[in-house]
Short mmCIF file of C-alpha atoms in Angstrom, two decimals:
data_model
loop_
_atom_site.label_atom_id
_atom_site.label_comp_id
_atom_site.label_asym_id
_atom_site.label_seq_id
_atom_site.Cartn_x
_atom_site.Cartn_y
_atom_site.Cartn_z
CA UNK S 279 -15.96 69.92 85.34
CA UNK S 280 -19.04 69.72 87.88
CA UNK S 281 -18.98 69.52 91.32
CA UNK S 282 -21.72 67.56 92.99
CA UNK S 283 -22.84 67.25 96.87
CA UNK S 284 -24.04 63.45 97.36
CA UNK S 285 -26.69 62.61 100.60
CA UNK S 286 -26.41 59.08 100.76
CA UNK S 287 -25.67 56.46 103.23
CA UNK S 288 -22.73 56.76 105.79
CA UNK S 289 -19.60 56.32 103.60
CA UNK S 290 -17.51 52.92 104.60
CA UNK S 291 -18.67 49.58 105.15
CA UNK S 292 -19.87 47.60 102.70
CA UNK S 293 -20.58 50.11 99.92
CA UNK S 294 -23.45 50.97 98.43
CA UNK S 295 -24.90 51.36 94.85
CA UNK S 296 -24.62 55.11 95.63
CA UNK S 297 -20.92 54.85 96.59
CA UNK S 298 -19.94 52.57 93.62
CA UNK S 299 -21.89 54.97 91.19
CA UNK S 300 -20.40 58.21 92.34
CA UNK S 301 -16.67 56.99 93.54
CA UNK S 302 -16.61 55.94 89.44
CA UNK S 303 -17.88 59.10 88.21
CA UNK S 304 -15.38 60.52 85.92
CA UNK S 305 -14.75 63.93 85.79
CA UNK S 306 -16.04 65.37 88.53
CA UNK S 307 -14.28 68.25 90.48
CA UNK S 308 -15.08 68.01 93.51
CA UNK S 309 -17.37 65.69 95.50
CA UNK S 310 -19.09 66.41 98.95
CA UNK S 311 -20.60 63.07 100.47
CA UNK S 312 -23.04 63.95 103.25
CA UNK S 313 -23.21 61.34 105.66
CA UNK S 314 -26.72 59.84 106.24
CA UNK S 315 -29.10 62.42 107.78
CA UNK S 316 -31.74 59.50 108.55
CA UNK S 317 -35.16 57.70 107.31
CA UNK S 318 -36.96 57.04 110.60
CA UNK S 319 -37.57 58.43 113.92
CA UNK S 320 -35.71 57.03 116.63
CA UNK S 321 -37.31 54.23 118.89
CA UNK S 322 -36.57 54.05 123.22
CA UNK S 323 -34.31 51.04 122.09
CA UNK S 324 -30.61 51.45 123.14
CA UNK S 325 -29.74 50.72 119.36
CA UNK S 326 -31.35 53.71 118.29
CA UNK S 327 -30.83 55.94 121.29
CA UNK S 328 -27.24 55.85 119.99
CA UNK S 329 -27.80 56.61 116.93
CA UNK S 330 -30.09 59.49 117.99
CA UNK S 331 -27.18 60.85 119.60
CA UNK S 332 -24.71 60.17 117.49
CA UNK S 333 -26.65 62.25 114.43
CA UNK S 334 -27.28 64.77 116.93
CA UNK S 335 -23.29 65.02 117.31
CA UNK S 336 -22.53 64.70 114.41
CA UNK S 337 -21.21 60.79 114.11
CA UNK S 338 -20.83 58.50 111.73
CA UNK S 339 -21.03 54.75 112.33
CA UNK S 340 -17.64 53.24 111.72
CA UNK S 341 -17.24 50.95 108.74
CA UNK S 342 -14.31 49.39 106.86
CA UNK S 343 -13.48 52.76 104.54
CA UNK S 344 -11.55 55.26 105.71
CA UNK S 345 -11.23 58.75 104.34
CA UNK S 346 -7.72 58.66 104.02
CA UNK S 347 -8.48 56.02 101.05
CA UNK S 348 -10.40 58.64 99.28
CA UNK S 349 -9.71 60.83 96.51
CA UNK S 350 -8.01 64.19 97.15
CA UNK S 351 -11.27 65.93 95.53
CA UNK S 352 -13.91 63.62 97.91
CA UNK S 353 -14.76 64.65 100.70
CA UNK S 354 -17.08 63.05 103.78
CA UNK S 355 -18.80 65.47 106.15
CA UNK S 356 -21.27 64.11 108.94
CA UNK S 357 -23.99 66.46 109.94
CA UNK S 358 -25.90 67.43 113.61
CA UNK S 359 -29.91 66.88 112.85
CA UNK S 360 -32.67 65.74 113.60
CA UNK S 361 -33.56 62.12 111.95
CA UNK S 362 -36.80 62.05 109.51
CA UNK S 363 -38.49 64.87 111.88
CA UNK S 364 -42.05 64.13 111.17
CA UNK S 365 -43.51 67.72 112.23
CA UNK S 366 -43.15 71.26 110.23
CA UNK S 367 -41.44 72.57 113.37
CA UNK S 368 -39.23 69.68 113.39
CA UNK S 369 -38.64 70.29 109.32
CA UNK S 370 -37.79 73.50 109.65
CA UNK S 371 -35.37 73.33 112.53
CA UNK S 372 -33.78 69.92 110.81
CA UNK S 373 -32.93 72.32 107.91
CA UNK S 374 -31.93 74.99 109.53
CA UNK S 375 -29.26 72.50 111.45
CA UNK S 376 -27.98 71.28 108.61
CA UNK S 377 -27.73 74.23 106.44
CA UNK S 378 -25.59 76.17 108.92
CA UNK S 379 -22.72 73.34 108.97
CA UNK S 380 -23.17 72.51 104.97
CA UNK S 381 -23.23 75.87 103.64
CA UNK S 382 -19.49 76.98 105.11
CA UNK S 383 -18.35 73.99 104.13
CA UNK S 384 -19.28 74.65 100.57
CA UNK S 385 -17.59 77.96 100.73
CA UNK S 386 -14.76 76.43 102.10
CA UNK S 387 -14.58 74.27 99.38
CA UNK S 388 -15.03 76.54 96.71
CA UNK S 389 -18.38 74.73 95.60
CA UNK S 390 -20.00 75.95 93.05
CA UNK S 391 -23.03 75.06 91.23
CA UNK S 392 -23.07 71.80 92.53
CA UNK S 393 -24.98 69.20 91.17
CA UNK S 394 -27.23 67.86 93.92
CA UNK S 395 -27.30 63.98 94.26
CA UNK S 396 -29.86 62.72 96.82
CA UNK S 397 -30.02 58.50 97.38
CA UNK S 398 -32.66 59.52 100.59
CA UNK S 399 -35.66 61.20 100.30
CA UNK S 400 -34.98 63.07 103.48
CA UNK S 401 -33.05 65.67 102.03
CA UNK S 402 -36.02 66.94 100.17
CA UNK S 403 -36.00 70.33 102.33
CA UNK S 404 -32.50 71.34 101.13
CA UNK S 405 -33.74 71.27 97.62
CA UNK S 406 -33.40 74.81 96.09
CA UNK S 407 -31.28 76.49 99.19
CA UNK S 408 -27.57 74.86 98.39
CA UNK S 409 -27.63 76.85 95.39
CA UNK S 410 -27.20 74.21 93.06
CA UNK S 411 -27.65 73.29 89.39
CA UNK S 412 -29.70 70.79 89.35
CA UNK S 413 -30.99 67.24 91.66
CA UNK S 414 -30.53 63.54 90.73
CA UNK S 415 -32.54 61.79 93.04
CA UNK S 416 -31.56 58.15 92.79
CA UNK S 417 -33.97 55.67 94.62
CA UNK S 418 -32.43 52.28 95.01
CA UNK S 419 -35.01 51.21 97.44
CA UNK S 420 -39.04 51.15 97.57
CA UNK S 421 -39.02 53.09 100.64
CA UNK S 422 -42.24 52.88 101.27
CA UNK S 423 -42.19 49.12 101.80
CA UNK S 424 -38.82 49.50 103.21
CA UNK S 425 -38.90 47.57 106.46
CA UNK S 426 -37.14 50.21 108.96
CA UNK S 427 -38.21 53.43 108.07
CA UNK S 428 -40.71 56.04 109.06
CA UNK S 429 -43.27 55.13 105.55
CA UNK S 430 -45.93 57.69 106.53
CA UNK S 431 -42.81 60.00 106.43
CA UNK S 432 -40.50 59.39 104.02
CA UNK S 433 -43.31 59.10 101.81
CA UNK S 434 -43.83 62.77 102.46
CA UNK S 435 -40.58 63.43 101.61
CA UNK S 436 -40.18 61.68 98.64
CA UNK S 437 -43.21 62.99 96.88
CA UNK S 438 -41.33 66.46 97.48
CA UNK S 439 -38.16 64.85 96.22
CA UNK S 440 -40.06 63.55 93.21
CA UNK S 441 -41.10 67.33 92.36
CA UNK S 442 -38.07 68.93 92.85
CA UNK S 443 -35.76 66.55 91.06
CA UNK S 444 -34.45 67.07 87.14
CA UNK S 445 -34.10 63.63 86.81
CA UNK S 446 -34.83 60.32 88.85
CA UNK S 447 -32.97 57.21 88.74
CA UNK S 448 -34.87 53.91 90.03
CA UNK S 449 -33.05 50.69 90.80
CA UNK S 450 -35.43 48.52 89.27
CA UNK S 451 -38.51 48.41 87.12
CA UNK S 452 -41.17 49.41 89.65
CA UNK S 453 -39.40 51.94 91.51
CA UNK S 454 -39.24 53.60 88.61
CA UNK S 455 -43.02 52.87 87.97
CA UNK S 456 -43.44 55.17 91.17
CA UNK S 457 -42.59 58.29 89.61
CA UNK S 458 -43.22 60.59 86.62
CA UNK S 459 -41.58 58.96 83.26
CA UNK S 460 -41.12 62.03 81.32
CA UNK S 461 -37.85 62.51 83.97
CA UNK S 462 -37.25 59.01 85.07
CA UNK S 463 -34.96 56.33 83.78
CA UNK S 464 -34.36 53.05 85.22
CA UNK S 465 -30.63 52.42 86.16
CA UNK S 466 -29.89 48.85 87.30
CA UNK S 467 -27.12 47.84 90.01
CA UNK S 468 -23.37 47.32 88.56
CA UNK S 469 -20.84 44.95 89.63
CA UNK S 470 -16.92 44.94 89.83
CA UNK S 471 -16.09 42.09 87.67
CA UNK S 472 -12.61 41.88 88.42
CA UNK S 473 -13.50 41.93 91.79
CA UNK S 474 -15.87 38.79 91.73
CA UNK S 475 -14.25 37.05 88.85
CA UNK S 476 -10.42 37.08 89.72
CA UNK S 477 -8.95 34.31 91.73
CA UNK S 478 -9.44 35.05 95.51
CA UNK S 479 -7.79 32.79 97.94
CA UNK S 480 -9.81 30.92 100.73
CA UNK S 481 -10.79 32.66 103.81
CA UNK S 482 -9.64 31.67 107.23
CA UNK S 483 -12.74 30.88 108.58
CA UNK S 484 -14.74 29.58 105.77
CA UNK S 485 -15.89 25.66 106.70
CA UNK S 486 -12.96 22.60 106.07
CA UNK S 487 -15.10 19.77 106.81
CA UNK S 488 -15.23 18.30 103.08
CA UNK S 489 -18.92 19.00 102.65
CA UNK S 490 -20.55 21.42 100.11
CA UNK S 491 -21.04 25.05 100.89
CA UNK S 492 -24.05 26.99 100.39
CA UNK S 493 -23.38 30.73 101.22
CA UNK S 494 -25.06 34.07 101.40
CA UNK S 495 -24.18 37.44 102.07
CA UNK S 496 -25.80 40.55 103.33
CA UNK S 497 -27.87 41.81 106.21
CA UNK S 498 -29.75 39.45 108.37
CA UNK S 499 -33.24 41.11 108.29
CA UNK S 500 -36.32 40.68 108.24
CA UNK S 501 -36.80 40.46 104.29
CA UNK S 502 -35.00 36.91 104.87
CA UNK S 503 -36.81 33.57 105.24
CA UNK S 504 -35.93 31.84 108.00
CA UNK S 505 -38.15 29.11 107.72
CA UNK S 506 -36.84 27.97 104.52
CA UNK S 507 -33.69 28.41 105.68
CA UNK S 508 -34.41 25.68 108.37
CA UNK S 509 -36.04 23.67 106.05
CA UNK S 510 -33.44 23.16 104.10
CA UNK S 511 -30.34 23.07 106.56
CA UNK S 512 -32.55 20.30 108.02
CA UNK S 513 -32.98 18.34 105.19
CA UNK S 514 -29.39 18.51 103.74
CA UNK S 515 -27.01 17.82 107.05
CA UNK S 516 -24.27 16.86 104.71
CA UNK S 517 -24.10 20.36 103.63
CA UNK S 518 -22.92 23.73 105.58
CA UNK S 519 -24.47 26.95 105.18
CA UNK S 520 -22.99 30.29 105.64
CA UNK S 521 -24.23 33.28 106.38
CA UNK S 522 -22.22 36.97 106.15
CA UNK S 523 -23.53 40.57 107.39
CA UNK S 524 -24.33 42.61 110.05
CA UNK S 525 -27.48 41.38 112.01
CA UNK S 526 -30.09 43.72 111.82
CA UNK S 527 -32.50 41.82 113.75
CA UNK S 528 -33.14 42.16 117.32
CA UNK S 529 -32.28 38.38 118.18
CA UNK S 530 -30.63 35.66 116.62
CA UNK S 531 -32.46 34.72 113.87
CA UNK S 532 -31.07 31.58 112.27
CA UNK S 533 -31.44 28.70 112.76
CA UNK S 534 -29.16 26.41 115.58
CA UNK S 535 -27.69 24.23 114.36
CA UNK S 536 -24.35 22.64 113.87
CA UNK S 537 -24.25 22.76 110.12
CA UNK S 538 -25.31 26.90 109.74
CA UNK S 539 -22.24 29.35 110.09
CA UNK S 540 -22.51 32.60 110.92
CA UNK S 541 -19.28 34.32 109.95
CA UNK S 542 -20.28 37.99 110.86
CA UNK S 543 -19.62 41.27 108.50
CA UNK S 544 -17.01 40.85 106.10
CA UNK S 545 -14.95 44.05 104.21
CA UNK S 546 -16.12 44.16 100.81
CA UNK S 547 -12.84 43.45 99.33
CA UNK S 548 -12.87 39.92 100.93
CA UNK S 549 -16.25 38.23 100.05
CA UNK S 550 -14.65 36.75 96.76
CA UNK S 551 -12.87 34.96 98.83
CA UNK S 552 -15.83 33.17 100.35
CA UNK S 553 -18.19 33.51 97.57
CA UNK S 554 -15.55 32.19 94.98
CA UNK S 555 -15.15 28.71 97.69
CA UNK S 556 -18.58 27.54 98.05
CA UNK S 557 -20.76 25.01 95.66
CA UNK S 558 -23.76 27.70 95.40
CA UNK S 559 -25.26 31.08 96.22
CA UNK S 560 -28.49 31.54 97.92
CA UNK S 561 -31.23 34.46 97.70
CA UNK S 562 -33.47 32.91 99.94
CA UNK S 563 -36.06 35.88 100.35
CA UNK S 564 -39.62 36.23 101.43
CA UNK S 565 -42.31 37.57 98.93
CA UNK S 566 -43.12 40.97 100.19
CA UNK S 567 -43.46 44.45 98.57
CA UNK S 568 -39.59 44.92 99.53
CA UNK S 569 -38.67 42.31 97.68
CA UNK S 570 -40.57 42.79 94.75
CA UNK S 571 -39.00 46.09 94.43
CA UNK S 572 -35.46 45.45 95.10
CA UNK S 573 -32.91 44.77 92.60
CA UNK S 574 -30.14 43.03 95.29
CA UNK S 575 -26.27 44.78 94.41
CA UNK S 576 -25.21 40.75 95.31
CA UNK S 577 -27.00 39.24 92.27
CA UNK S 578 -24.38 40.30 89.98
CA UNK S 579 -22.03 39.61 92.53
CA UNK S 580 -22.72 36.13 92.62
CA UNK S 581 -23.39 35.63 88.69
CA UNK S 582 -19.49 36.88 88.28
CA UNK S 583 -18.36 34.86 90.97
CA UNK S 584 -19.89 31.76 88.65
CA UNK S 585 -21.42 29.60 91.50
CA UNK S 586 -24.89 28.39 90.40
CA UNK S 587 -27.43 30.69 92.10
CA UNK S 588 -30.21 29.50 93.95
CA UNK S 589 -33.21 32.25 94.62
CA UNK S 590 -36.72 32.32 95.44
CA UNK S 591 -38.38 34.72 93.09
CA UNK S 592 -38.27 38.10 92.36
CA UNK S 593 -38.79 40.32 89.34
CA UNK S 594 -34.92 41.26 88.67
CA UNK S 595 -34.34 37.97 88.42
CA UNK S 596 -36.43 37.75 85.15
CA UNK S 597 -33.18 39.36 83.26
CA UNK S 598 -31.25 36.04 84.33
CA UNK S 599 -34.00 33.90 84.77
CA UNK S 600 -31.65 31.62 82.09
CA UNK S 601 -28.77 31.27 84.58
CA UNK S 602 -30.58 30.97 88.13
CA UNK S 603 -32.12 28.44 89.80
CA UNK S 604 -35.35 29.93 90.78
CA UNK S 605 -37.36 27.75 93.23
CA UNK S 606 -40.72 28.67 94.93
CA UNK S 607 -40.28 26.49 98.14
CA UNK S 608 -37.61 25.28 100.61
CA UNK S 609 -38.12 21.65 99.03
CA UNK S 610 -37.62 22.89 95.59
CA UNK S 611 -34.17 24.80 96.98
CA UNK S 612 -33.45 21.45 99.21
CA UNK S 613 -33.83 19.56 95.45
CA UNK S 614 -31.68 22.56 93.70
CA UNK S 615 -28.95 22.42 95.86
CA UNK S 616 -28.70 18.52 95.86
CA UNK S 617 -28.40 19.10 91.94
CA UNK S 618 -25.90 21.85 92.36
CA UNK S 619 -23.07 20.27 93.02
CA UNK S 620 -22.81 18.92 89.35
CA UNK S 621 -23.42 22.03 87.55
CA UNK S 622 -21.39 24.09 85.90
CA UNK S 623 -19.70 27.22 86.61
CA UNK S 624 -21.38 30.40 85.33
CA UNK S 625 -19.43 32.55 82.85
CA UNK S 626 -18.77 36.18 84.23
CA UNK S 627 -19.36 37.31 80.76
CA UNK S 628 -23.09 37.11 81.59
CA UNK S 629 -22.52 40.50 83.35
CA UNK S 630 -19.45 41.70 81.69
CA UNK S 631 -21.49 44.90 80.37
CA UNK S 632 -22.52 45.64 83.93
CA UNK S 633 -19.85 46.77 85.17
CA UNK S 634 -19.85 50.00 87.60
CA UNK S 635 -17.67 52.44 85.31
CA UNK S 636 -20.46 51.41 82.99
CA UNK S 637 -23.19 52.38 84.71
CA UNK S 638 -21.25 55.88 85.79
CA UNK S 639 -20.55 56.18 82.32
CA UNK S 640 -24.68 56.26 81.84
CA UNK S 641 -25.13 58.56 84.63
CA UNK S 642 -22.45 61.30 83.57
CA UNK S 643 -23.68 61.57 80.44
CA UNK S 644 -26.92 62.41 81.62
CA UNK S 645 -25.03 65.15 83.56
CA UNK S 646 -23.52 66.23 80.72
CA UNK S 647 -27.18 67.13 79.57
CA UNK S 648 -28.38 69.15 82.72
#
């Protein structure tokens, strides 16, 4: 049995590709999940002053996992540094900060050749001085197109990452392409089928009026476009939309009016029971270099779910291209949704091989190898 130290994303909240991958890992002995240690400099926004200060301390934002739901052999840690430092001086004292909490924690622990997980490029300095095995990095985003983020940076970073990794996992075709293929493999998003598939009653809030519900779920960012979105709420007033996440923007960015909910963040464990009670699921994206890179964890979501999908286009739609509804204007979705209504459900078996334990499956026996 390994044991593995994992830099991802702050653990909780709606999880990740990183936490589904690693929380179905079997056979692992013991697990140290590093809280996220940052991809950008802060900015002299209160948002991010708090942030600042909260890595600084040591914090963790607050999601809907606890670590009391964990496994006895998983355990979170939150670290005091410096976000993405984009100086040598800044490197070196970032490392130095985080390498005198991690390493007596390791001890502690009794960690011992761990395997080295990075999902952010920004733990390319710790390479080589936690004395472990061997690194995974596993790049689920193009983060150098990711909107958010330091590029000029983590770009840096990565390229390190790159060089010091045993083996590199890419979320979709051309983050892979990135990268060196004698050591990279592409590993695709999972789902939990049982999750998505299985009866889930109605949520509290979701819309009673009588009309068809369109619904998405996920950040509200800048990747999403909002003039479609009009467009189409607009044109189909006998319809409601609903929208679910956290808003990342700095203002409200849909649109006002009466027939557009915005429901908030949702746990994970509950979107089934809005995705499973409206007539269709959207992916109405913009066409950047994001989105051309990203392979969405809520496509699979929705496929199992079995409302027809509705999505502007992207290349990991290809793979379904069969079972979505793939429009390249807000008149074509207008048109797709009016048609939606009398479709039929999609069959979860469409992803049944996707599952998560699947895809851990995948990745521990390329442990096995290292």
């Amino acid at each position: 049995m390994r044991d593995m130290i994992v830099f991802g994303e702050d653990f909780g909240g709606l999880p990740s590709s990183t936490q589904h991958l690693v929380k179905h890992l079997p056979q692992m002995r013991k697990i140290i999940w590093v809280n996220s240690i940052g991809l950008r400099q802060p900015k002299l926004n209160s948002h991010d002053c708090r942030r600042a200060v909260s890595k600084l301390l040591g914090q963790a934002k607050q999601g809907f996992s606890t670590p009391s739901q964990l496994p006895d052999n998983f355990h979170v840690v939150n670290l005091r540094t410096i976000p993405a430092p984009s100086t040598a001086i800044g490197r070196k004292m970032a490392k130095a900060m985080m390498l005198k909490q991690l390493l007596p924690i390791l001890k502690m622990h009794n960690i011992e050749r761990p395997i080295l997980w990075s999902s952010l490029p920004t733990a390319a300095d710790l390479c080589g001085h936690l004395n472990e095995s061997a690194v995974i990095y596993y790049c689920g985003d193009d983060f150098s197109s990711l909107a958010g983020v330091d590029h000029h940076v983590v770009t840096e970073h990565e390229e390190k990452m790159a060089k010091r990794a045993n083996i590199i996992l890419g979320a979709s075709e051309k983050i892979c392409a990135k990268f060196p293929r004698c050591k990279t493999m592409f590993l695709p998003h999972g789902v939990d089928i049982d999750l998505f598939s299985q009866p889930a009653p109605k949520a509290a809030d979701f819309p009673n009026n009588g009309k068809p519900v369109a619904g998405f779920y996920g950040s509200l960012s800048s990747w999403l476009d909002y003039e479609l979105i009009n467009y189409v709420a607009l044109n189909l007033p006998h319809w409601d939309f609903v929208f679910i996440g956290p808003n990342e923007m700095t203002h409200y960015p849909l649109p006002k009016l009466d027939n557009i909910h915005y429901l908030g963040p949702k746990p994970h464990h509950q979107l089934p029971c809005y995705s499973q009670h409206w007539q269709a699921s959207l992916l109405p994206f913009k066409s950047n270099e994001q989105i051309q890179a990203c392979n969405p964890l809520k496509l699979r979501e929705y496929l199992a779910t079995g409302a027809p999908v509705i999505a502007t286009p992207f290349p990991a739609l290809d793979a379904y291209s069969k079972h979505i509804n793939i429009v390249d204007t807000a008149h074509e979705m207008a048109e797709a949704l009016r048609l939606a209504v009398y479709e039929s459900k999609i069959s979860a078996d469409i992803v049944a091989s996707e599952s998560w334990s699947a895809r851990s499956q995948f990745v521990r026996q390329l442990i096995n190898l290292l």
